[in-house]
Short mmCIF file of C-alpha atoms in Angstrom, two decimals:
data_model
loop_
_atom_site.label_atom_id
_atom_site.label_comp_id
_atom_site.label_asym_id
_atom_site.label_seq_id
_atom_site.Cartn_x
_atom_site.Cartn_y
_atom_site.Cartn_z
CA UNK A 9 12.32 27.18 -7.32
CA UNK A 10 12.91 25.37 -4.00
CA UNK A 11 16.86 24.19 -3.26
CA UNK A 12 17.45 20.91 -4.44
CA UNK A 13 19.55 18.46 -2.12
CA UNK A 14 23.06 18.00 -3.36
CA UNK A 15 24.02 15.44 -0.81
CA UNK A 16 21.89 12.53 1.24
CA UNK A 17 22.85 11.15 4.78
CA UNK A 18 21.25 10.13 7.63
CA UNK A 19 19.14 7.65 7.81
CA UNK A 20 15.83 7.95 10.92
CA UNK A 21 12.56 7.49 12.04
CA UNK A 22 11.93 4.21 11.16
CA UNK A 23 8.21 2.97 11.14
CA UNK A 24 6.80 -0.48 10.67
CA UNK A 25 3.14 -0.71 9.65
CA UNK A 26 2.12 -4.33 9.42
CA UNK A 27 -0.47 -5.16 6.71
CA UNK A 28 -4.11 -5.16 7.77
CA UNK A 29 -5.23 -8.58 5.70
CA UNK A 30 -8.92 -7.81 6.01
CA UNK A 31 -8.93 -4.64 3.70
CA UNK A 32 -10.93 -5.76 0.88
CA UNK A 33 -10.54 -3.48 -1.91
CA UNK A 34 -6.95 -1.28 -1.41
CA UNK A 35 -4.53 -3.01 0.31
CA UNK A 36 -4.65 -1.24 3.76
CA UNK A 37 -1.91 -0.97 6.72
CA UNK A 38 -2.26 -0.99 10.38
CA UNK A 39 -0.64 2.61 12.04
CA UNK A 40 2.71 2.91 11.72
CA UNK A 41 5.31 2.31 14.68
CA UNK A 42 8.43 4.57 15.17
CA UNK A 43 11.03 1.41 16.03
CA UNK A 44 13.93 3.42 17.29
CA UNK A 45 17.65 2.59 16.74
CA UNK A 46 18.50 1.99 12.77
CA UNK A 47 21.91 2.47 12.06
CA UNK A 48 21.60 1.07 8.14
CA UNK A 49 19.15 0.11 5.40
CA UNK A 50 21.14 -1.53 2.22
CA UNK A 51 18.79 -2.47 -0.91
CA UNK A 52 19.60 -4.66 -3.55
CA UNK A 53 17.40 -4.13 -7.00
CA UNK A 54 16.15 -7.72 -7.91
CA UNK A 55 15.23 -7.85 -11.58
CA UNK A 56 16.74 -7.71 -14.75
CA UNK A 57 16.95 -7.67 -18.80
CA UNK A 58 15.02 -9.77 -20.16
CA UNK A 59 16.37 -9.64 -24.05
CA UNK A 60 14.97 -10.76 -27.73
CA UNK A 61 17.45 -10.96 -30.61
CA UNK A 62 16.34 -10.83 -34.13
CA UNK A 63 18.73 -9.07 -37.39
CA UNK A 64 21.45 -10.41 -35.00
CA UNK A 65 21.05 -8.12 -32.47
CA UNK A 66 18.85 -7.36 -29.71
CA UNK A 67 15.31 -6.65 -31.23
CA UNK A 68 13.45 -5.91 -28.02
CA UNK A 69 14.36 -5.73 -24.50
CA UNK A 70 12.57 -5.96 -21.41
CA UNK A 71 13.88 -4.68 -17.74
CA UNK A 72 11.67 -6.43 -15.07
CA UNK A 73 11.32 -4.83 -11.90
CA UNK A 74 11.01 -7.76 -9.03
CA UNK A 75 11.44 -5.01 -6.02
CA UNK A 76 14.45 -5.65 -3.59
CA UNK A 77 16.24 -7.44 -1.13
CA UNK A 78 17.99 -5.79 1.28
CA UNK A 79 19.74 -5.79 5.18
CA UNK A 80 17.90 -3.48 8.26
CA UNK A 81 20.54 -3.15 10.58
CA UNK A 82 19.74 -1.39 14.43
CA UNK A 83 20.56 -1.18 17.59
CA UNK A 84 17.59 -3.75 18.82
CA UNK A 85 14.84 -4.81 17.13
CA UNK A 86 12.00 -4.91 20.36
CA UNK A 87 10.29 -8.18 21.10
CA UNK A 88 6.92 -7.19 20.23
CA UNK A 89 8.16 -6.08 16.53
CA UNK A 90 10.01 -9.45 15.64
CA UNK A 91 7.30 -10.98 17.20
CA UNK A 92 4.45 -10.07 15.26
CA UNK A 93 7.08 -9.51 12.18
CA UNK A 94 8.01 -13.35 11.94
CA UNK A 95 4.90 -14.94 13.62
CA UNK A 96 7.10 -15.47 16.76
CA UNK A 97 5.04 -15.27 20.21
CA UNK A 98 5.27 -13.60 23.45
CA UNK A 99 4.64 -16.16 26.64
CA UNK A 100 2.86 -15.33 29.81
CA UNK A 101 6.51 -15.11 31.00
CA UNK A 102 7.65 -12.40 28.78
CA UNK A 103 9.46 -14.71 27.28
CA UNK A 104 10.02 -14.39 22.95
CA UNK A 105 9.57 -17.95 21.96
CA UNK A 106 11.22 -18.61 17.84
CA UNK A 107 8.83 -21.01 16.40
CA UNK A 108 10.13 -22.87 13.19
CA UNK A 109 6.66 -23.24 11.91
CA UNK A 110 5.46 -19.69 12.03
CA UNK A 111 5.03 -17.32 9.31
CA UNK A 112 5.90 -14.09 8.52
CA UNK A 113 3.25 -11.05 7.95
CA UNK A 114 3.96 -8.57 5.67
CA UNK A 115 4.58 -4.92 6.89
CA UNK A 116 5.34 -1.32 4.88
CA UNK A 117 8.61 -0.24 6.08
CA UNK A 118 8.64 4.37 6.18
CA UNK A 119 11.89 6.25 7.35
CA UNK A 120 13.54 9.58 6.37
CA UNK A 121 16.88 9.93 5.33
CA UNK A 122 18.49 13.72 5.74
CA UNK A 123 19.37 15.90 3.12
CA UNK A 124 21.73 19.36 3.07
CA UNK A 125 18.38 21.03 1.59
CA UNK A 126 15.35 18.92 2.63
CA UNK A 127 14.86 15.29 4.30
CA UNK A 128 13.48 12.92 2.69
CA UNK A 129 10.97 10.52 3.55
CA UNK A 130 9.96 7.36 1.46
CA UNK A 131 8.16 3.82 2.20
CA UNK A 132 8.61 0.48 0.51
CA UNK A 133 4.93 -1.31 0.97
CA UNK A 134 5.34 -4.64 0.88
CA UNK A 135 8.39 -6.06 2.82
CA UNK A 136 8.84 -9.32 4.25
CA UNK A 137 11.79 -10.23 6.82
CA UNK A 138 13.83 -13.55 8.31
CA UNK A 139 15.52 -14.05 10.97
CA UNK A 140 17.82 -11.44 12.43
CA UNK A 141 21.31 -11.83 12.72
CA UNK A 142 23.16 -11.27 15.81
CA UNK A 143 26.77 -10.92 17.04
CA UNK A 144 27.24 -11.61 20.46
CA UNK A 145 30.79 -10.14 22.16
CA UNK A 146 32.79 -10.12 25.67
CA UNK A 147 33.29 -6.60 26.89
CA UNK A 148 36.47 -5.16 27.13
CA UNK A 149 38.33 -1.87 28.01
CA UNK A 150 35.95 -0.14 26.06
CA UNK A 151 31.81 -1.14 25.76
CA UNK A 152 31.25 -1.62 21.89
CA UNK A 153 27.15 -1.89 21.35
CA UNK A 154 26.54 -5.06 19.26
CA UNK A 155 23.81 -4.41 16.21
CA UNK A 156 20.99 -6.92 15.12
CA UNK A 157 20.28 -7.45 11.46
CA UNK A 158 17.04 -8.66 9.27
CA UNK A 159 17.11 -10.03 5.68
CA UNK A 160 14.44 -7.63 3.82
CA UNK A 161 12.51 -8.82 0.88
CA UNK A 162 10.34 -5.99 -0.67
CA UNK A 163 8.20 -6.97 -3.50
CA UNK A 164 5.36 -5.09 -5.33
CA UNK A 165 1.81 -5.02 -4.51
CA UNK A 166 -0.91 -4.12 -6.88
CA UNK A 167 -3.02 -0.77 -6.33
CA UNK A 168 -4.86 0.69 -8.93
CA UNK A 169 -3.96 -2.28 -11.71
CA UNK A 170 -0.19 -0.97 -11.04
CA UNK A 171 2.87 -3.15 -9.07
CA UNK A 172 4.01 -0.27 -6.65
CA UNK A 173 7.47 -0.83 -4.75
CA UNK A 174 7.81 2.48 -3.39
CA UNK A 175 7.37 5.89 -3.02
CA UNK A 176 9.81 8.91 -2.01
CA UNK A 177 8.62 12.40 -0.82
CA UNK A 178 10.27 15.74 -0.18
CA UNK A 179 8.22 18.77 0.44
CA UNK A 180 7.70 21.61 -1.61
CA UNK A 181 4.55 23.69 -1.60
CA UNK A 182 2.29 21.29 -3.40
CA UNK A 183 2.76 18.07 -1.02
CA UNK A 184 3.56 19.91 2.46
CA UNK A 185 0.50 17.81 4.12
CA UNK A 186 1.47 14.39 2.91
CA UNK A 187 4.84 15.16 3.85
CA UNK A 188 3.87 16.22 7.17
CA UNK A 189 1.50 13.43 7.82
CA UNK A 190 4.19 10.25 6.10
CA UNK A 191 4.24 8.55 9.67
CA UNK A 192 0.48 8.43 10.34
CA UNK A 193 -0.33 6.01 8.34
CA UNK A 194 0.91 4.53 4.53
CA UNK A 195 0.49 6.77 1.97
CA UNK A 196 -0.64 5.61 -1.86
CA UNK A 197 -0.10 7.26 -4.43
CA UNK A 198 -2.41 10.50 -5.05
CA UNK A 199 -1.90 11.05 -1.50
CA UNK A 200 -4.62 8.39 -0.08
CA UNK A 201 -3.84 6.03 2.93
#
């Protein structure tokens, strides 16, 4: 039997692969693209009990599973990333123009996180982000790198008649391809893209 990670840390290779809307049938992602740079990823399970009482007690209860929210923190997100992310736009100029009006576009968000045994690699597919938040400081005797922050919303999406979140890999001997392959494109379950 292959070693089993007693510890996780680590977190890498972040992709974003935006959602291709004209996929009829499955829902369908554009190729993924490494964003370099993440120094967290906190999630937040949104959801709850949902409870019955009958007899005086609870008869029948009911956990609903409404995905996450959550904080991606890096270095820098690049202008061509928060531009398509939040429906911002890129002038002539170069310029990255915030436009109150626009709207976001869904994306799967893929990364690995490092094990003492085996990484790890999952993806949450349907993820929606605001605004980043950004700190701004004067330099001093030391140069301390500033860090840029997005609001994550993932929710489920619906493949196969099931709400899917996410999905985690690690390899073994059974699932070495997918594993190998996670940052090509967005993996469903059964090992499809």
């Amino acid at each position: 039997m292959a070693e089993k990670n007693k510890v996780r840390f680590g977190l890498e290779r972040v992709h974003i692969a935006f959602r291709d809307t004209t996929a009829a049938e499955q829902p369908a992602w554009e190729t993924p693209i490494h964003v370099p740079g993440v120094v967290n990823l906190s999630t937040t399970p949104e959801g709850g009990e949902s409870a019955f009482y009958a007899d005086n007690t609870k008869y029948y209860v009911r956990y609903v599973n409404n995905g996450y929210t959550g904080e991606l923190e890096m270095a820098i997100f690049p202008d061509e990333i928060l531009a398509e992310m939040l429906g911002w736009e890129i002038d002539d100029s170069g310029m990255l123009i915030e436009d109150a009006d626009a709207n976001a576009k869904e994306f799967a968000l893929l990364a690995q996180i490092q094990g003492d045994a085996r990484n790890r690699r999952f993806v949450f597919y349907r993820c929606t982000a605001n605004r980043p938040s950004q700190t701004h400081a004067t330099s001093t005797e030391t140069i301390t790198p500033t860090t840029e922050t997005l609001t994550l919303t993932m929710l489920p999406i619906e493949v196969d008649e099931k709400k899917l979140i996410r999905a985690v890999i690690e390899p073994d001997e059974t699932n070495q391809a997918i594993y190998d392959a996670w940052f090509e494109g967005v993996t469903l379950p059964g090992g499809g893209a």
